[in-house]
mmCIF file of C-alpha atoms in Angstrom:
data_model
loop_
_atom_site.group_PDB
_atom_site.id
_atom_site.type_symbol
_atom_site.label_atom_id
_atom_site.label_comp_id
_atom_site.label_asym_id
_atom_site.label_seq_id
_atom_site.Cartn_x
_atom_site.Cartn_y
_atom_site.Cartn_z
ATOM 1 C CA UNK W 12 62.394 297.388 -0.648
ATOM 2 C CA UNK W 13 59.004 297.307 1.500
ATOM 3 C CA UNK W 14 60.271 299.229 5.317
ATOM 4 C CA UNK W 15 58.278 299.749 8.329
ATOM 5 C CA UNK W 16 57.060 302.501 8.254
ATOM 6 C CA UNK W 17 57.875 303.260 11.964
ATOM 7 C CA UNK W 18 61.837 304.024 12.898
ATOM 8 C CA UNK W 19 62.559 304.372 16.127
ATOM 9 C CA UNK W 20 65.724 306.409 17.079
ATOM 10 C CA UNK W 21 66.979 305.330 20.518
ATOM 11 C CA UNK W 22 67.857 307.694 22.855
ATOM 12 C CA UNK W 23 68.937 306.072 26.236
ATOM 13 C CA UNK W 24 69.885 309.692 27.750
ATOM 14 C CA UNK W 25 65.991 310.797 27.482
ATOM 15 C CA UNK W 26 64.606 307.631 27.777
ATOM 16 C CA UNK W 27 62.152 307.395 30.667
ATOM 17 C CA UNK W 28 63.166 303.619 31.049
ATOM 18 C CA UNK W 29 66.579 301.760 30.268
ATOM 19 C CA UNK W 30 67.044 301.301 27.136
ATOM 20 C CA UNK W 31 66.498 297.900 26.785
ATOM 21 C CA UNK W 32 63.630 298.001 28.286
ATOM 22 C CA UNK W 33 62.245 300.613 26.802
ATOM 23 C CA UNK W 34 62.976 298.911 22.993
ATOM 24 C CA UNK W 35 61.249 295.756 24.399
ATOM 25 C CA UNK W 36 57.887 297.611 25.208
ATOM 26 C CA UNK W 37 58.208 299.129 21.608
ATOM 27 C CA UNK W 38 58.955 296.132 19.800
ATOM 28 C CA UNK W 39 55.762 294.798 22.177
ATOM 29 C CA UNK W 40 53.783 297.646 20.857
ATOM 30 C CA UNK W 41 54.499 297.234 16.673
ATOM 31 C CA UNK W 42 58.003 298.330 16.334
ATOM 32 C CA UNK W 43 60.109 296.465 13.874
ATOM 33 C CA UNK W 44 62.566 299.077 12.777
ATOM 34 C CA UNK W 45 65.079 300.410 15.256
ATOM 35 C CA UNK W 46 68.104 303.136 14.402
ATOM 36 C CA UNK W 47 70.541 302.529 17.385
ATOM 37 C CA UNK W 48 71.840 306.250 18.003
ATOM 38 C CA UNK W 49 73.627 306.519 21.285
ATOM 39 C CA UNK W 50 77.051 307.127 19.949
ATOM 40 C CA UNK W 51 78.825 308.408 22.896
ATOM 41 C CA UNK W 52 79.013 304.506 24.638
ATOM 42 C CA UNK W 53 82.329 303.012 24.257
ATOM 43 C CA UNK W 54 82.700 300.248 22.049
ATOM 44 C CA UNK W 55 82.132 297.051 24.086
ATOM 45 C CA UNK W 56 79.043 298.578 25.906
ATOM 46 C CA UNK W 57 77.925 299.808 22.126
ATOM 47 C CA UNK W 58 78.287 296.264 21.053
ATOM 48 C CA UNK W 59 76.908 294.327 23.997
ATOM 49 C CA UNK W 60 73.673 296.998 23.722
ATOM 50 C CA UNK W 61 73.219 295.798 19.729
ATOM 51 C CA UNK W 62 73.397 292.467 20.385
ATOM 52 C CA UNK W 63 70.452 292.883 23.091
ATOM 53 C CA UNK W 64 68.600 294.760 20.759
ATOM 54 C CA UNK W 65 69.218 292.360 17.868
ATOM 55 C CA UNK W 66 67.947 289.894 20.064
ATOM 56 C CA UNK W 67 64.362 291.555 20.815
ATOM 57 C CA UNK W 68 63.794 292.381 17.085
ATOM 58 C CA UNK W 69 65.058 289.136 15.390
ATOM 59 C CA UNK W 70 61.988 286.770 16.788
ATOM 60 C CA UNK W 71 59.425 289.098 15.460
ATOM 61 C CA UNK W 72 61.722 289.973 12.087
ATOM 62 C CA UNK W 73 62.766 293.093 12.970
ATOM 63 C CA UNK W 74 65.845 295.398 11.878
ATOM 64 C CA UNK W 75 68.204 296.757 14.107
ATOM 65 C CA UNK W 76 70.591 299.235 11.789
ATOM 66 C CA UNK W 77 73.249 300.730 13.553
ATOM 67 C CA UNK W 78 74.436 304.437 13.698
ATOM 68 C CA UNK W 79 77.540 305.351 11.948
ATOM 69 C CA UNK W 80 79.631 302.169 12.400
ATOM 70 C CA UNK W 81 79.981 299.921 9.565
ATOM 71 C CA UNK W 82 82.167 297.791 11.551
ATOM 72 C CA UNK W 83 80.557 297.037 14.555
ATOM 73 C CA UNK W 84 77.486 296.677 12.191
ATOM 74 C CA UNK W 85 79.457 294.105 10.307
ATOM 75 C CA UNK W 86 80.558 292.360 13.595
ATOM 76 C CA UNK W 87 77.484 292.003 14.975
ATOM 77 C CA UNK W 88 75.196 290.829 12.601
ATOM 78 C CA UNK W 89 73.168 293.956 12.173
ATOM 79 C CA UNK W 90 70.823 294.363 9.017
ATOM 80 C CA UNK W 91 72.486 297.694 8.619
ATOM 81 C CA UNK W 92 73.923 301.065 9.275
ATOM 82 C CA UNK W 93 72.436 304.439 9.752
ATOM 83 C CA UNK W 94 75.313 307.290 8.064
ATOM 84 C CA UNK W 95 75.078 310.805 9.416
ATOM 85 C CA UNK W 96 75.540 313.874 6.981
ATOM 86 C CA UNK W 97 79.060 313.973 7.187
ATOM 87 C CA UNK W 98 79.541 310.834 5.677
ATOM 88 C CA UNK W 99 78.873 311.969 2.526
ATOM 89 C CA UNK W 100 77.944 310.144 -0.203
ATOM 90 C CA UNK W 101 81.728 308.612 -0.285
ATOM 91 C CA UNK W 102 80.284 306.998 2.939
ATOM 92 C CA UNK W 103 77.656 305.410 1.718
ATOM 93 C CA UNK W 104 79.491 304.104 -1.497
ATOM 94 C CA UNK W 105 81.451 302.251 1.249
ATOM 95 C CA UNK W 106 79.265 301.068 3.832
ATOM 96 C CA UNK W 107 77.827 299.079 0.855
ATOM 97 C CA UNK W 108 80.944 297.687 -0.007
ATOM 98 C CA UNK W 109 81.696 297.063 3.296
ATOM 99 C CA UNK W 110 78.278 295.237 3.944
ATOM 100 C CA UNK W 111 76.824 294.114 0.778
ATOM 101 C CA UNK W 112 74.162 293.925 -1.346
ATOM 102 C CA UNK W 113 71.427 292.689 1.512
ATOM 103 C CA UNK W 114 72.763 295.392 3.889
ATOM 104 C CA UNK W 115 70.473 298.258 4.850
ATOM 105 C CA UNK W 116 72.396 301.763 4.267
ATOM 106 C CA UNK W 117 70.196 304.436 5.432
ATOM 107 C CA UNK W 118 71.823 308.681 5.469
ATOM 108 C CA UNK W 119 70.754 311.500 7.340
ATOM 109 C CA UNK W 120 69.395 314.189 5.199
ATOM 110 C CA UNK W 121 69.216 318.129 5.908
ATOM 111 C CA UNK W 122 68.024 319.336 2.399
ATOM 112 C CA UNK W 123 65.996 317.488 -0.460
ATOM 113 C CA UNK W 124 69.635 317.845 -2.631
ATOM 114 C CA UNK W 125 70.627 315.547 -0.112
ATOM 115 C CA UNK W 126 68.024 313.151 -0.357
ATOM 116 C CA UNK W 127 68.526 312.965 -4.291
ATOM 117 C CA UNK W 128 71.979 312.595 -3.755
ATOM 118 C CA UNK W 129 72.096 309.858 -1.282
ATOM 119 C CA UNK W 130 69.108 308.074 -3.448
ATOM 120 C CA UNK W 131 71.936 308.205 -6.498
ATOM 121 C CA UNK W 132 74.915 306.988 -4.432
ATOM 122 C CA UNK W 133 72.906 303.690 -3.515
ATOM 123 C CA UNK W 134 70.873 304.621 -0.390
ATOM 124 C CA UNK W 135 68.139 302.192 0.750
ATOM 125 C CA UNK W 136 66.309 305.094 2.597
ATOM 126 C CA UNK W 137 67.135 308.670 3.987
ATOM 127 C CA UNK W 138 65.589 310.851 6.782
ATOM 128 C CA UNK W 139 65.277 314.156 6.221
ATOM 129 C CA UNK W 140 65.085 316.633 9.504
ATOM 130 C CA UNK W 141 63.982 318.534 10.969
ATOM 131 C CA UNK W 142 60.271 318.483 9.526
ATOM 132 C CA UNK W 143 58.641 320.000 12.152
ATOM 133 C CA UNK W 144 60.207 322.326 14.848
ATOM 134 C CA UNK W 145 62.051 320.300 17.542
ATOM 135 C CA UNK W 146 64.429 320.661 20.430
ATOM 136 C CA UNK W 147 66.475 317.579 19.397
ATOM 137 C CA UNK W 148 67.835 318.836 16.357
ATOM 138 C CA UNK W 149 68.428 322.926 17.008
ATOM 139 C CA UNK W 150 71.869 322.973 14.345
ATOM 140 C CA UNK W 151 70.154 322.288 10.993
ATOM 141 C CA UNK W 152 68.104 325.139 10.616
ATOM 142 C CA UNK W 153 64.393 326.003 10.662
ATOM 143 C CA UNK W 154 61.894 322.941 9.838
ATOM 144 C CA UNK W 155 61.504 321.806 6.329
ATOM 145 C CA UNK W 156 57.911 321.551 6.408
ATOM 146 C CA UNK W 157 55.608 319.054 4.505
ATOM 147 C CA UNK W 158 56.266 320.993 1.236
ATOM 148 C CA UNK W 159 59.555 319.646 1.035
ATOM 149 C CA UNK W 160 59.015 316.463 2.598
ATOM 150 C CA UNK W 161 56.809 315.635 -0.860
ATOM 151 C CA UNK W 162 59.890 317.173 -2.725
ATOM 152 C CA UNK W 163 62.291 314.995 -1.230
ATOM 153 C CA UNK W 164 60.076 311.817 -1.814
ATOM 154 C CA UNK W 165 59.808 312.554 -5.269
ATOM 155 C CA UNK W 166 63.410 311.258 -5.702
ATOM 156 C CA UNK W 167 62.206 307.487 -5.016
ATOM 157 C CA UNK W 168 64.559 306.807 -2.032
ATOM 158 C CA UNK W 169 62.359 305.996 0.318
ATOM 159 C CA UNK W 170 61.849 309.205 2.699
ATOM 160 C CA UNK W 171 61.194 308.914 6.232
ATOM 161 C CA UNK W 172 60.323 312.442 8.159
ATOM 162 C CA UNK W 173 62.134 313.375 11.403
ATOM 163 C CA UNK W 174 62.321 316.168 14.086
ATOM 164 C CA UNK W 175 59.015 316.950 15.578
ATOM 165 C CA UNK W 176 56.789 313.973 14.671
ATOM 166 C CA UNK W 177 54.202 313.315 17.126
ATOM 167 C CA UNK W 178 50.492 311.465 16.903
ATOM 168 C CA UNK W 179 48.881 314.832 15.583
ATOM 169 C CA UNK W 180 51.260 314.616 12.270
ATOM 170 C CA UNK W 181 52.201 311.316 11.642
ATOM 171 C CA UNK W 182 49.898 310.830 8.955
ATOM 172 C CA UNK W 183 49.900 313.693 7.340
ATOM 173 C CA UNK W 184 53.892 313.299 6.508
ATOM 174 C CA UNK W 185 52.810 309.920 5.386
ATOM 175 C CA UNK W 186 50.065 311.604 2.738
ATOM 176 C CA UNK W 187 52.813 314.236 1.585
ATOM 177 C CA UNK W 188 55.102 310.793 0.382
ATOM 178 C CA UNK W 189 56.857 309.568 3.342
ATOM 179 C CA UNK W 190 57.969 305.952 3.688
ATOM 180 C CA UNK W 191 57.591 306.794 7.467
ATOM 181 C CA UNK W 192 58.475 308.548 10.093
ATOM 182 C CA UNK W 193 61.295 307.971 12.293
ATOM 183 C CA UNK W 194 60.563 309.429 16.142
ATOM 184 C CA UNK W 195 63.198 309.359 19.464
ATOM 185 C CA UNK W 196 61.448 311.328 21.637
ATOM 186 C CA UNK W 197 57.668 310.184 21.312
ATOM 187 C CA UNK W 198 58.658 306.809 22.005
ATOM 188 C CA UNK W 199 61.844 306.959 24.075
ATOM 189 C CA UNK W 200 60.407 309.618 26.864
ATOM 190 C CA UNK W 201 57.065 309.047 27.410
ATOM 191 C CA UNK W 202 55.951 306.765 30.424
ATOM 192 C CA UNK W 203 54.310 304.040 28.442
ATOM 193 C CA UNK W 204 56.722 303.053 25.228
ATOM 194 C CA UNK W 205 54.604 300.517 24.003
ATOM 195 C CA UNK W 206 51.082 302.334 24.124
ATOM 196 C CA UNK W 207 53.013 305.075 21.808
ATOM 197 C CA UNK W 208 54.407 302.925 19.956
ATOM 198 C CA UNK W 209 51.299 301.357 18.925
ATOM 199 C CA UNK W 210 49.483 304.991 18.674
ATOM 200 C CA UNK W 211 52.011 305.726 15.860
ATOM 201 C CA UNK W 212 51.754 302.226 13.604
ATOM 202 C CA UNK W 213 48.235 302.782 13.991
ATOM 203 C CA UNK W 214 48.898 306.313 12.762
ATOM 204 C CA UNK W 215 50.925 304.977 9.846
ATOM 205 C CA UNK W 216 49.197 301.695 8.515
#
């Protein structure tokens, strides 16, 4: 399975913009793969923001997969769902039951046993953070690095790199085996969504 190699990781608490905005002007600007995070919305506002999103990525055949709820993934229509750690492997055995073949099952990594692990239990793709030093993620340790970013995309589930990705290392996580990067903050807070988002495809492709 061919992915963008772009993720981007909403994040309506930072974002500069609402969030629905701020999606639009990265979809304008090349983004076609979008993890929605925002997990402390109730329900119904969760749902009615997926379908928005759904609806600015579907004309341009984008993917909208959604973060740790099968069900409202299911519900909705989404091409997926986005497990964190504590899912386990369990959890991704039955998000793809609970989805199907076609559905998108992507797992937070912390560690490149992870990322073999989730690549055995089915996985379609994993991120694996933090890669660089980063703010966002300051529970999971120091940063991987690039050395085991190449370990971890050794295991053929397609890798992408997260925590501290920015226009200076984009590329080079894509030269140590990446699928991609996935990035929150470089898109969600910056001013001008859509001229970063288009700095990083450019980047990438």
């Amino acid at each position: 399975m061919t992915l963008p190699p772009l993720l981007v990781v909403t994040d309506r608490h930072g974002a500069a913009r609402p969030l629905t905005e701020t999606v639009r002007a990265a979809v304008a600007g090349g983004a076609r793969f979008v993890w929605l995070r925002d997990r402390d919305l109730d329900r119904d506002a969760r749902r009615d923001l997926a379908r928005d999103l759904i609806g600015l990525l579907q004309p341009v055949g984008g993917r909208l997969v959604v973060g740790g709820d099968t069900d409202l993934a299911a519900e909705i229509g989404a091409q997926g769902v986005h497990l964190s750690s504590s899912a386990g492997i369990d959890g991704i055995r039955a998000a793809r039951m609970a989805l199907g073949a076609a559905a998108l099952i992507g797992f937070s990594a912390h560690s490149v046993a992870e990322i073999a692990a989730a690549g055995a239990a089915g996985a379609d793709y994993a991120t694996l953070s933090p890669i660089f030093p980063t703010a966002s993620k300051p529970g999971y340790g120091p940063a991987l690095g690039l050395a085991s970013l190449r370990a971890a995309a050794a295991h053929g589930v397609p890798v992408f790199a997260l925590g501290g990705i920015d226009g200076g290392n984009a590329r080079a996580c894509r030269e140590a085996g990446a699928a991609g990067v996935a990035v929150m903050g470089g898109v969600m807070r910056g001013s001008d969504p859509r001229a970063a988002t288009g700095r990083f495809v450019a980047a990438l492709t």
